[in-house]
Amino acid sequence: MSDQIGEREYLSVQELKVHFGGKSLFGSGSIVHAVDGVSFDIAKGTTFGIVGESGSGKTTTALAIMRLTHITSGAVFLDGTNIGALQGEALRQARCAFQIVFQDPYSSLNPRQRAFDIIRDPLDLMDVGKPEERAEMVHALLEQVGLRPEQGALFPHQFSGGQRQRIGLARALATKPDLIVCDEPVSALDVAIQAQILNLMSRLQKELGLTYLFISHDLGVVQHICDEIAVMYLGQIVERADRMTLFSNPMHPYTKALLASVPSLHADRKNRATRQRLKGDPPSPINLPKGCRFASRCPLAQEQCHQMSPPLRELENGHFVSCHLADA
Amino acid sequence: MTIAETPHMEPRPEHPAAQAWRVFRTRPAALFGLLLLVVIGVVSIIGPSVYAVDPFEIVWAPLTAPFQTPTAPLGTDYLGRDILAGLIIGGRATLLVGLTAALITVSIGIFIGAFSGYYQGWVDDVFMRITEFFQVLPPLLFAMVLVTLFSPSLVVIALSIGIVSWPATARLARAEFMRIRGLEYVSAGRSIGARNGRLIWRVILPNALAPLIVSATLTIGIAILFEAGLSFLGLSDPNVMSWGLMIGGGRQYILDAWWVVTLPGVMIFMTVLGVSLVGDGLNDAFNPKLRDR
Amino acid sequence: MAVLRVQDLVVDFATRQGNARVLDHISLEIDEGEILGIVGESGCGKSMTALSIMGLVPSPPGNITAGSIKLDEREIAGASSEQMRTIRGNEIGMIFQEPMSSLNPVFTVGEQIAESVRLHEGADSRAAFARAVEMLQAVGIPEPEKRARAYPHELSGGMRQRVMIAIALACNPRVLIADEPTTALDTTVQAQIFDLLEELQKNRGTAIVLITHDMGAVAQLADKIAVMYAGRIVETGAVDDVLSNPRHPYTRGLIACVPHLQVKPTKQRHPLLEIPGVVPSLTELGEGCAFSPRCDRMHSKCLQHQPVLETVPDTGDNSHRVACWVTEARADDV
């Protein structure tokens, strides 16, 4: 969470595309463009957030970077290595450097394993440390995420949601990764528990110099934890900027609508009627429109928006917007 | 940093299997079924050494009714052989065939289902077409053909039953594998460096076992009935005494001597009942919704 | 005049670990055209309050032990299931978190709304279907004639929640209970649903009970708020009073532990306030305040005596009430 810019381009995602469907042995289906040409860089030790609604492709982007779903085209450079092109044993070994924390604390832990074994597995599989030291390492990891070593004997169903998410974090930290992809890590938790996990993540980042890719639909959380943010809509980034710029000067009509739709604690409730609302739902990622993907819901859309897809342009220093009508 | 747990809530570690047993033992029907199976099992294993009468030996006049002579307390069959001796030792063959057939069924089923459900795509397409081929064959006829082609020995009978009944288990295993493969702890396993083999056999399989164990239990019951059916049609091993063989041999005398067929029939009924009750109990025991009540 | 008045409602559940008091002397009041927000973590009893009002407490193991629920001065707490069926839909409607599982997948949405109209109003099927189309229009669904012939899976999540609202509203209920109506929806769709709920409250005078974990939603939509913890109301009052001047440490925690979106974010970021620990098990509640193990201002009195809801002095009206021994105003006498 430090604002200093470290080594630029520690993670560099270039023109990432993930398409699903198409031909199979006994038939063929339509193609879903889940991620369609996404590019961004993350500096070491910082947090990059991706926000978007369901179907925007944010989770697929995360899984593709983690190599947990296939990549149709594009490259993912982590510290100079294209992890998007690795295969087999080379990929397995490279996984030490990038780990993931999932959204659902209930389905992300194997119900038949004790917490201790869940955290010990990555040490054994990736051959981290000497075998006789590993029990000690597991205890240290448990303490690092705020659990007591003796709790390692318990099974996942004996923990609360927040504690399970701590176990998930400890498992991700076990191989000493530099990049942690966090896929909605707090959205399944009770509000009072979210703060515990977010604070823990911030503290771990400071202590270990971690780089986070943080996926979320919750703009409040993203604003709190991220240094740079990309807004995704239908498989593409529509706006990207640092934290201060994006929230104080949003330029894409979708970003503006998204920010306006968040209920605020100190809302002036009398004036709410005047606020503009987005109409309708996003089009399907199967039959994409020819022009701007947001045009069908955009209050400002003009003829050219329906004809031509806008490129992602840098309007100010580090502020990228994909809209024909945006001006610096 | 606060420790996220208040001390008074510290539970003891409880293995999922212990949880399942906790539910199972609250079901009277399931416990009764388990008791039935234990009694039948113990009698089959040690009974023949306590009541040491050769079931093939002619001991008294043929077709003697039960309780007529202390030599054959439950009467004799059409050759004058002791029915009680047959009932006691016949359980061995019947249970053995049932267990072996269920084991074969589950082994083939899990193997096919695991690869189909895990790899999907063309592997799934090919395996599922094979499964469908076996599924459309009429099972009793196909088993009869197999038993007739080879000799009617216990091994062949168990194999035939296994070969005709695995497709249902395969489909169940496939569905479970597909469901669990999509869960995040499998993705997490891949992320921390687990290879496919480990994910299939060490991560997914243990979690897919619950419904497979239930289905395997019920398969034992089905296999026992199947064996009885084959015996009734005269397709059983004539050199090994089994309940099915007793029914098959006595079927012509059913109107004159009810006990010849009824007594082994009751044994089969009790065994299958026990298996079904245990299966139902396991089904409840593995149901997560019933655990925390 | 209060449309719905809940008084000293007590609901017990028999569990393996013993008796769990899921609702402990809950009192609520809601007027015509008012929106009441009930806030709390999962397991605090907010959904159980809704189910009690609807007469849907699963029994056994649940049981309404004491208290009254009055709809227009008519007692409904002990009503028979036959009477409750008439009341549900006709006078109280309800919408749930997951619209997909509340809709029947084999009937078109028009048929399902028409069914509800027919059951409660006895209209013939053609009139009922016309009414259904009208309702779809009223909840802001474009091309209502076409959508009425669609099946639930053909609609988006937001559309399905609108259909649920249409079903709940088909018979003009006096009270609408919305249990986390937007939790499964996207932010932009959530805003649309909120607008719709507010419009209903304004145009039809429907009283709405909004059950949510989101303080922002309450701030934006509700007139009154009740904060629940471990089956009790710990603070209640007008939304503006409670949010601008929260008195209970739990309410304060709930507000401060969530990173709220700021239009002009500050460069410096501070750690979020944490409420340590987790919600206690309802079978293990002791003598004192249920929140005391997680409270940073806990006092010896908190461990021995359960605090009762008392009016906060020096507020405009007397509606702001809090159940805490150590609120600032009372800090001196303990």
PDB file of N, CA, C and O in Angstrom, chain A residues 250-311:
ATOM      1  N   PRO A 250     -13.302  10.720 -12.297  1.00  0.00           N
ATOM      2  CA  PRO A 250     -13.637   9.628 -13.208  1.00  0.00           C
ATOM      3  C   PRO A 250     -14.038  10.190 -14.570  1.00  0.00           C
ATOM      4  O   PRO A 250     -14.719  11.214 -14.626  1.00  0.00           O
ATOM      5  N   MET A 251     -13.586   9.564 -15.656  1.00  0.00           N
ATOM      6  CA  MET A 251     -13.859  10.125 -16.986  1.00  0.00           C
ATOM      7  C   MET A 251     -14.792   9.267 -17.816  1.00  0.00           C
ATOM      8  O   MET A 251     -15.486   9.765 -18.678  1.00  0.00           O
ATOM      9  N   HIS A 252     -14.762   7.954 -17.601  1.00  0.00           N
ATOM     10  CA  HIS A 252     -15.627   7.101 -18.411  1.00  0.00           C
ATOM     11  C   HIS A 252     -17.045   7.147 -17.843  1.00  0.00           C
ATOM     12  O   HIS A 252     -17.217   7.085 -16.628  1.00  0.00           O
ATOM     13  N   PRO A 253     -18.075   7.242 -18.710  1.00  0.00           N
ATOM     14  CA  PRO A 253     -19.450   7.310 -18.198  1.00  0.00           C
ATOM     15  C   PRO A 253     -19.793   6.097 -17.330  1.00  0.00           C
ATOM     16  O   PRO A 253     -20.572   6.224 -16.378  1.00  0.00           O
ATOM     17  N   TYR A 254     -19.209   4.948 -17.621  1.00  0.00           N
ATOM     18  CA  TYR A 254     -19.518   3.767 -16.813  1.00  0.00           C
ATOM     19  C   TYR A 254     -18.934   3.911 -15.406  1.00  0.00           C
ATOM     20  O   TYR A 254     -19.598   3.614 -14.420  1.00  0.00           O
ATOM     21  N   THR A 255     -17.697   4.375 -15.323  1.00  0.00           N
ATOM     22  CA  THR A 255     -17.093   4.587 -14.008  1.00  0.00           C
ATOM     23  C   THR A 255     -17.923   5.570 -13.202  1.00  0.00           C
ATOM     24  O   THR A 255     -18.187   5.363 -12.020  1.00  0.00           O
ATOM     25  N   LYS A 256     -18.355   6.645 -13.878  1.00  0.00           N
ATOM     26  CA  LYS A 256     -19.161   7.650 -13.174  1.00  0.00           C
ATOM     27  C   LYS A 256     -20.432   7.026 -12.641  1.00  0.00           C
ATOM     28  O   LYS A 256     -20.815   7.252 -11.488  1.00  0.00           O
ATOM     29  N   ALA A 257     -21.112   6.228 -13.491  1.00  0.00           N
ATOM     30  CA  ALA A 257     -22.373   5.611 -13.069  1.00  0.00           C
ATOM     31  C   ALA A 257     -22.135   4.644 -11.916  1.00  0.00           C
ATOM     32  O   ALA A 257     -22.908   4.570 -10.971  1.00  0.00           O
ATOM     33  N   LEU A 258     -21.026   3.910 -12.008  1.00  0.00           N
ATOM     34  CA  LEU A 258     -20.700   2.929 -10.964  1.00  0.00           C
ATOM     35  C   LEU A 258     -20.485   3.637  -9.629  1.00  0.00           C
ATOM     36  O   LEU A 258     -21.020   3.238  -8.603  1.00  0.00           O
ATOM     37  N   LEU A 259     -19.734   4.728  -9.657  1.00  0.00           N
ATOM     38  CA  LEU A 259     -19.470   5.469  -8.428  1.00  0.00           C
ATOM     39  C   LEU A 259     -20.762   6.066  -7.874  1.00  0.00           C
ATOM     40  O   LEU A 259     -20.995   6.072  -6.670  1.00  0.00           O
ATOM     41  N   ALA A 260     -21.622   6.519  -8.794  1.00  0.00           N
ATOM     42  CA  ALA A 260     -22.859   7.157  -8.344  1.00  0.00           C
ATOM     43  C   ALA A 260     -23.826   6.158  -7.734  1.00  0.00           C
ATOM     44  O   ALA A 260     -24.702   6.521  -6.953  1.00  0.00           O
ATOM     45  N   SER A 261     -23.677   4.884  -8.093  1.00  0.00           N
ATOM     46  CA  SER A 261     -24.660   3.909  -7.622  1.00  0.00           C
ATOM     47  C   SER A 261     -24.319   3.330  -6.252  1.00  0.00           C
ATOM     48  O   SER A 261     -25.094   2.578  -5.697  1.00  0.00           O
ATOM     49  N   VAL A 262     -23.137   3.681  -5.715  1.00  0.00           N
ATOM     50  CA  VAL A 262     -22.775   3.157  -4.398  1.00  0.00           C
ATOM     51  C   VAL A 262     -23.517   3.945  -3.330  1.00  0.00           C
ATOM     52  O   VAL A 262     -23.431   5.178  -3.298  1.00  0.00           O
ATOM     53  N   PRO A 263     -24.270   3.249  -2.482  1.00  0.00           N
ATOM     54  CA  PRO A 263     -24.973   3.991  -1.436  1.00  0.00           C
ATOM     55  C   PRO A 263     -23.971   4.581  -0.454  1.00  0.00           C
ATOM     56  O   PRO A 263     -23.067   3.893   0.012  1.00  0.00           O
ATOM     57  N   SER A 264     -24.123   5.861  -0.183  1.00  0.00           N
ATOM     58  CA  SER A 264     -23.154   6.507   0.694  1.00  0.00           C
ATOM     59  C   SER A 264     -23.757   6.675   2.083  1.00  0.00           C
ATOM     60  O   SER A 264     -24.953   6.846   2.248  1.00  0.00           O
ATOM     61  N   LEU A 265     -22.906   6.629   3.074  1.00  0.00           N
ATOM     62  CA  LEU A 265     -23.361   6.680   4.463  1.00  0.00           C
ATOM     63  C   LEU A 265     -23.969   8.032   4.791  1.00  0.00           C
ATOM     64  O   LEU A 265     -24.897   8.130   5.570  1.00  0.00           O
ATOM     65  N   HIS A 266     -23.412   9.075   4.206  1.00  0.00           N
ATOM     66  CA  HIS A 266     -23.923  10.398   4.533  1.00  0.00           C
ATOM     67  C   HIS A 266     -24.630  10.987   3.322  1.00  0.00           C
ATOM     68  O   HIS A 266     -24.440  12.146   2.981  1.00  0.00           O
ATOM     69  N   ALA A 267     -25.442  10.157   2.704  1.00  0.00           N
ATOM     70  CA  ALA A 267     -26.112  10.597   1.492  1.00  0.00           C
ATOM     71  C   ALA A 267     -27.110  11.693   1.824  1.00  0.00           C
ATOM     72  O   ALA A 267     -27.764  11.652   2.861  1.00  0.00           O
ATOM     73  N   ASP A 268     -27.215  12.646   0.921  1.00  0.00           N
ATOM     74  CA  ASP A 268     -28.271  13.625   1.054  1.00  0.00           C
ATOM     75  C   ASP A 268     -29.495  12.979   0.443  1.00  0.00           C
ATOM     76  O   ASP A 268     -29.679  12.956  -0.757  1.00  0.00           O
ATOM     77  N   ARG A 269     -30.349  12.435   1.299  1.00  0.00           N
ATOM     78  CA  ARG A 269     -31.400  11.579   0.782  1.00  0.00           C
ATOM     79  C   ARG A 269     -32.466  12.334   0.012  1.00  0.00           C
ATOM     80  O   ARG A 269     -33.194  11.764  -0.773  1.00  0.00           O
ATOM     81  N   LYS A 270     -32.556  13.617   0.254  1.00  0.00           N
ATOM     82  CA  LYS A 270     -33.592  14.381  -0.450  1.00  0.00           C
ATOM     83  C   LYS A 270     -33.260  14.546  -1.937  1.00  0.00           C
ATOM     84  O   LYS A 270     -34.133  14.611  -2.776  1.00  0.00           O
ATOM     85  N   ASN A 271     -31.978  14.601  -2.240  1.00  0.00           N
ATOM     86  CA  ASN A 271     -31.577  14.916  -3.615  1.00  0.00           C
ATOM     87  C   ASN A 271     -31.386  13.684  -4.489  1.00  0.00           C
ATOM     88  O   ASN A 271     -30.923  13.782  -5.606  1.00  0.00           O
ATOM     89  N   ARG A 272     -31.728  12.565  -3.963  1.00  0.00           N
ATOM     90  CA  ARG A 272     -31.387  11.342  -4.682  1.00  0.00           C
ATOM     91  C   ARG A 272     -32.107  11.218  -6.032  1.00  0.00           C
ATOM     92  O   ARG A 272     -31.591  10.656  -6.983  1.00  0.00           O
ATOM     93  N   ALA A 273     -33.318  11.759  -6.103  1.00  0.00           N
ATOM     94  CA  ALA A 273     -34.125  11.590  -7.308  1.00  0.00           C
ATOM     95  C   ALA A 273     -33.433  12.181  -8.535  1.00  0.00           C
ATOM     96  O   ALA A 273     -33.634  11.716  -9.649  1.00  0.00           O
ATOM     97  N   THR A 274     -32.592  13.184  -8.325  1.00  0.00           N
ATOM     98  CA  THR A 274     -31.978  13.847  -9.470  1.00  0.00           C
ATOM     99  C   THR A 274     -30.810  13.056 -10.043  1.00  0.00           C
ATOM    100  O   THR A 274     -30.324  13.355 -11.116  1.00  0.00           O
ATOM    101  N   ARG A 275     -30.371  12.046  -9.311  1.00  0.00           N
ATOM    102  CA  ARG A 275     -29.190  11.319  -9.771  1.00  0.00           C
ATOM    103  C   ARG A 275     -29.505  10.449 -10.985  1.00  0.00           C
ATOM    104  O   ARG A 275     -30.580   9.878 -11.097  1.00  0.00           O
ATOM    105  N   GLN A 276     -28.517  10.352 -11.862  1.00  0.00           N
ATOM    106  CA  GLN A 276     -28.737   9.565 -13.068  1.00  0.00           C
ATOM    107  C   GLN A 276     -28.452   8.094 -12.801  1.00  0.00           C
ATOM    108  O   GLN A 276     -27.506   7.745 -12.116  1.00  0.00           O
ATOM    109  N   ARG A 277     -29.304   7.247 -13.315  1.00  0.00           N
ATOM    110  CA  ARG A 277     -29.136   5.813 -13.127  1.00  0.00           C
ATOM    111  C   ARG A 277     -28.858   5.134 -14.454  1.00  0.00           C
ATOM    112  O   ARG A 277     -29.411   5.537 -15.479  1.00  0.00           O
ATOM    113  N   LEU A 278     -28.053   4.084 -14.422  1.00  0.00           N
ATOM    114  CA  LEU A 278     -27.862   3.276 -15.619  1.00  0.00           C
ATOM    115  C   LEU A 278     -29.122   2.473 -15.853  1.00  0.00           C
ATOM    116  O   LEU A 278     -29.708   1.933 -14.930  1.00  0.00           O
ATOM    117  N   LYS A 279     -29.530   2.378 -17.097  1.00  0.00           N
ATOM    118  CA  LYS A 279     -30.693   1.564 -17.422  1.00  0.00           C
ATOM    119  C   LYS A 279     -30.213   0.192 -17.922  1.00  0.00           C
ATOM    120  O   LYS A 279     -29.140   0.073 -18.503  1.00  0.00           O
ATOM    121  N   GLY A 280     -31.024  -0.803 -17.668  1.00  0.00           N
ATOM    122  CA  GLY A 280     -30.800  -2.107 -18.291  1.00  0.00           C
ATOM    123  C   GLY A 280     -29.604  -2.856 -17.751  1.00  0.00           C
ATOM    124  O   GLY A 280     -29.020  -2.512 -16.732  1.00  0.00           O
ATOM    125  N   ASP A 281     -29.268  -3.933 -18.452  1.00  0.00           N
ATOM    126  CA  ASP A 281     -28.190  -4.828 -18.060  1.00  0.00           C
ATOM    127  C   ASP A 281     -27.142  -4.884 -19.164  1.00  0.00           C
ATOM    128  O   ASP A 281     -27.431  -4.518 -20.288  1.00  0.00           O
ATOM    129  N   PRO A 282     -25.930  -5.338 -18.835  1.00  0.00           N
ATOM    130  CA  PRO A 282     -24.903  -5.451 -19.884  1.00  0.00           C
ATOM    131  C   PRO A 282     -25.335  -6.423 -20.969  1.00  0.00           C
ATOM    132  O   PRO A 282     -26.048  -7.385 -20.682  1.00  0.00           O
ATOM    133  N   PRO A 283     -24.937  -6.186 -22.249  1.00  0.00           N
ATOM    134  CA  PRO A 283     -25.224  -7.165 -23.305  1.00  0.00           C
ATOM    135  C   PRO A 283     -24.453  -8.456 -23.040  1.00  0.00           C
ATOM    136  O   PRO A 283     -23.543  -8.498 -22.232  1.00  0.00           O
ATOM    137  N   SER A 284     -24.847  -9.528 -23.720  1.00  0.00           N
ATOM    138  CA  SER A 284     -24.206 -10.809 -23.479  1.00  0.00           C
ATOM    139  C   SER A 284     -22.805 -10.837 -24.078  1.00  0.00           C
ATOM    140  O   SER A 284     -22.561 -10.242 -25.134  1.00  0.00           O
ATOM    141  N   PRO A 285     -21.867 -11.487 -23.409  1.00  0.00           N
ATOM    142  CA  PRO A 285     -20.499 -11.559 -23.939  1.00  0.00           C
ATOM    143  C   PRO A 285     -20.379 -12.516 -25.131  1.00  0.00           C
ATOM    144  O   PRO A 285     -19.280 -12.787 -25.592  1.00  0.00           O
ATOM    145  N   ILE A 286     -21.496 -13.048 -25.622  1.00  0.00           N
ATOM    146  CA  ILE A 286     -21.443 -13.929 -26.804  1.00  0.00           C
ATOM    147  C   ILE A 286     -21.591 -13.088 -28.077  1.00  0.00           C
ATOM    148  O   ILE A 286     -20.773 -13.115 -28.963  1.00  0.00           O
ATOM    149  N   ASN A 287     -22.681 -12.303 -28.134  1.00  0.00           N
ATOM    150  CA  ASN A 287     -22.899 -11.460 -29.312  1.00  0.00           C
ATOM    151  C   ASN A 287     -22.523 -10.029 -28.960  1.00  0.00           C
ATOM    152  O   ASN A 287     -23.358  -9.260 -28.492  1.00  0.00           O
ATOM    153  N   LEU A 288     -21.257  -9.703 -29.156  1.00  0.00           N
ATOM    154  CA  LEU A 288     -20.806  -8.381 -28.744  1.00  0.00           C
ATOM    155  C   LEU A 288     -21.153  -7.361 -29.813  1.00  0.00           C
ATOM    156  O   LEU A 288     -21.125  -7.665 -31.010  1.00  0.00           O
ATOM    157  N   PRO A 289     -21.498  -6.143 -29.382  1.00  0.00           N
ATOM    158  CA  PRO A 289     -21.787  -5.104 -30.376  1.00  0.00           C
ATOM    159  C   PRO A 289     -20.514  -4.695 -31.114  1.00  0.00           C
ATOM    160  O   PRO A 289     -19.396  -4.912 -30.640  1.00  0.00           O
ATOM    161  N   LYS A 290     -20.730  -4.091 -32.279  1.00  0.00           N
ATOM    162  CA  LYS A 290     -19.597  -3.696 -33.112  1.00  0.00           C
ATOM    163  C   LYS A 290     -18.837  -2.522 -32.495  1.00  0.00           C
ATOM    164  O   LYS A 290     -17.613  -2.507 -32.471  1.00  0.00           O
ATOM    165  N   GLY A 291     -19.572  -1.568 -31.968  1.00  0.00           N
ATOM    166  CA  GLY A 291     -18.944  -0.355 -31.453  1.00  0.00           C
ATOM    167  C   GLY A 291     -18.533  -0.493 -29.999  1.00  0.00           C
ATOM    168  O   GLY A 291     -18.102  -1.554 -29.568  1.00  0.00           O
ATOM    169  N   CYS A 292     -18.677   0.603 -29.266  1.00  0.00           N
ATOM    170  CA  CYS A 292     -18.353   0.597 -27.855  1.00  0.00           C
ATOM    171  C   CYS A 292     -19.295  -0.352 -27.115  1.00  0.00           C
ATOM    172  O   CYS A 292     -20.501  -0.333 -27.334  1.00  0.00           O
ATOM    173  N   ARG A 293     -18.728  -1.180 -26.238  1.00  0.00           N
ATOM    174  CA  ARG A 293     -19.563  -2.190 -25.565  1.00  0.00           C
ATOM    175  C   ARG A 293     -20.533  -1.586 -24.566  1.00  0.00           C
ATOM    176  O   ARG A 293     -21.510  -2.207 -24.183  1.00  0.00           O
ATOM    177  N   PHE A 294     -20.251  -0.381 -24.155  1.00  0.00           N
ATOM    178  CA  PHE A 294     -21.097   0.253 -23.153  1.00  0.00           C
ATOM    179  C   PHE A 294     -22.186   1.103 -23.801  1.00  0.00           C
ATOM    180  O   PHE A 294     -23.109   1.566 -23.141  1.00  0.00           O
ATOM    181  N   ALA A 295     -22.090   1.296 -25.127  1.00  0.00           N
ATOM    182  CA  ALA A 295     -22.952   2.270 -25.805  1.00  0.00           C
ATOM    183  C   ALA A 295     -24.438   2.029 -25.535  1.00  0.00           C
ATOM    184  O   ALA A 295     -25.205   2.977 -25.361  1.00  0.00           O
ATOM    185  N   SER A 296     -24.862   0.736 -25.449  1.00  0.00           N
ATOM    186  CA  SER A 296     -26.293   0.467 -25.294  1.00  0.00           C
ATOM    187  C   SER A 296     -26.841   0.972 -23.957  1.00  0.00           C
ATOM    188  O   SER A 296     -28.031   1.175 -23.809  1.00  0.00           O
ATOM    189  N   ARG A 297     -25.979   1.176 -22.966  1.00  0.00           N
ATOM    190  CA  ARG A 297     -26.462   1.666 -21.671  1.00  0.00           C
ATOM    191  C   ARG A 297     -25.983   3.084 -21.388  1.00  0.00           C
ATOM    192  O   ARG A 297     -26.287   3.645 -20.338  1.00  0.00           O
ATOM    193  N   CYS A 298     -25.201   3.643 -22.301  1.00  0.00           N
ATOM    194  CA  CYS A 298     -24.539   4.911 -22.012  1.00  0.00           C
ATOM    195  C   CYS A 298     -25.492   6.084 -22.229  1.00  0.00           C
ATOM    196  O   CYS A 298     -26.142   6.176 -23.260  1.00  0.00           O
ATOM    197  N   PRO A 299     -25.600   6.971 -21.232  1.00  0.00           N
ATOM    198  CA  PRO A 299     -26.495   8.118 -21.396  1.00  0.00           C
ATOM    199  C   PRO A 299     -25.980   9.126 -22.425  1.00  0.00           C
ATOM    200  O   PRO A 299     -26.740   9.963 -22.904  1.00  0.00           O
ATOM    201  N   LEU A 300     -24.689   9.050 -22.777  1.00  0.00           N
ATOM    202  CA  LEU A 300     -24.110  10.047 -23.682  1.00  0.00           C
ATOM    203  C   LEU A 300     -23.885   9.515 -25.090  1.00  0.00           C
ATOM    204  O   LEU A 300     -23.381  10.240 -25.948  1.00  0.00           O
ATOM    205  N   ALA A 301     -24.246   8.251 -25.339  1.00  0.00           N
ATOM    206  CA  ALA A 301     -23.825   7.599 -26.582  1.00  0.00           C
ATOM    207  C   ALA A 301     -24.259   8.366 -27.828  1.00  0.00           C
ATOM    208  O   ALA A 301     -25.364   8.897 -27.893  1.00  0.00           O
ATOM    209  N   GLN A 302     -23.357   8.431 -28.802  1.00  0.00           N
ATOM    210  CA  GLN A 302     -23.649   9.084 -30.082  1.00  0.00           C
ATOM    211  C   GLN A 302     -23.454   8.080 -31.200  1.00  0.00           C
ATOM    212  O   GLN A 302     -23.068   6.943 -30.957  1.00  0.00           O
ATOM    213  N   GLU A 303     -23.665   8.554 -32.411  1.00  0.00           N
ATOM    214  CA  GLU A 303     -23.599   7.672 -33.570  1.00  0.00           C
ATOM    215  C   GLU A 303     -22.264   6.925 -33.649  1.00  0.00           C
ATOM    216  O   GLU A 303     -22.219   5.703 -33.804  1.00  0.00           O
ATOM    217  N   GLN A 304     -21.160   7.661 -33.490  1.00  0.00           N
ATOM    218  CA  GLN A 304     -19.841   7.032 -33.647  1.00  0.00           C
ATOM    219  C   GLN A 304     -19.598   5.932 -32.604  1.00  0.00           C
ATOM    220  O   GLN A 304     -18.878   4.973 -32.856  1.00  0.00           O
ATOM    221  N   CYS A 305     -20.242   6.066 -31.413  1.00  0.00           N
ATOM    222  CA  CYS A 305     -20.050   5.078 -30.353  1.00  0.00           C
ATOM    223  C   CYS A 305     -20.573   3.722 -30.782  1.00  0.00           C
ATOM    224  O   CYS A 305     -20.047   2.679 -30.389  1.00  0.00           O
ATOM    225  N   HIS A 306     -21.668   3.714 -31.572  1.00  0.00           N
ATOM    226  CA  HIS A 306     -22.237   2.443 -32.010  1.00  0.00           C
ATOM    227  C   HIS A 306     -21.472   1.861 -33.199  1.00  0.00           C
ATOM    228  O   HIS A 306     -21.605   0.697 -33.503  1.00  0.00           O
ATOM    229  N   GLN A 307     -20.693   2.715 -33.873  1.00  0.00           N
ATOM    230  CA  GLN A 307     -19.992   2.272 -35.075  1.00  0.00           C
ATOM    231  C   GLN A 307     -18.581   1.778 -34.790  1.00  0.00           C
ATOM    232  O   GLN A 307     -18.113   0.838 -35.405  1.00  0.00           O
ATOM    233  N   MET A 308     -17.900   2.455 -33.872  1.00  0.00           N
ATOM    234  CA  MET A 308     -16.475   2.212 -33.731  1.00  0.00           C
ATOM    235  C   MET A 308     -16.127   1.956 -32.271  1.00  0.00           C
ATOM    236  O   MET A 308     -16.595   2.645 -31.382  1.00  0.00           O
ATOM    237  N   SER A 309     -15.308   0.945 -32.031  1.00  0.00           N
ATOM    238  CA  SER A 309     -14.909   0.631 -30.674  1.00  0.00           C
ATOM    239  C   SER A 309     -13.802   1.594 -30.236  1.00  0.00           C
ATOM    240  O   SER A 309     -12.793   1.744 -30.934  1.00  0.00           O
ATOM    241  N   PRO A 310     -13.963   2.276 -29.114  1.00  0.00           N
ATOM    242  CA  PRO A 310     -12.956   3.272 -28.713  1.00  0.00           C
ATOM    243  C   PRO A 310     -11.703   2.598 -28.146  1.00  0.00           C
ATOM    244  O   PRO A 310     -11.811   1.636 -27.391  1.00  0.00           O
ATOM    245  N   PRO A 311     -10.506   3.069 -28.499  1.00  0.00           N
ATOM    246  CA  PRO A 311      -9.286   2.506 -27.924  1.00  0.00           C
ATOM    247  C   PRO A 311      -9.056   3.051 -26.503  1.00  0.00           C
ATOM    248  O   PRO A 311      -9.646   4.059 -26.136  1.00  0.00           O
TER     249      PRO A 311
END
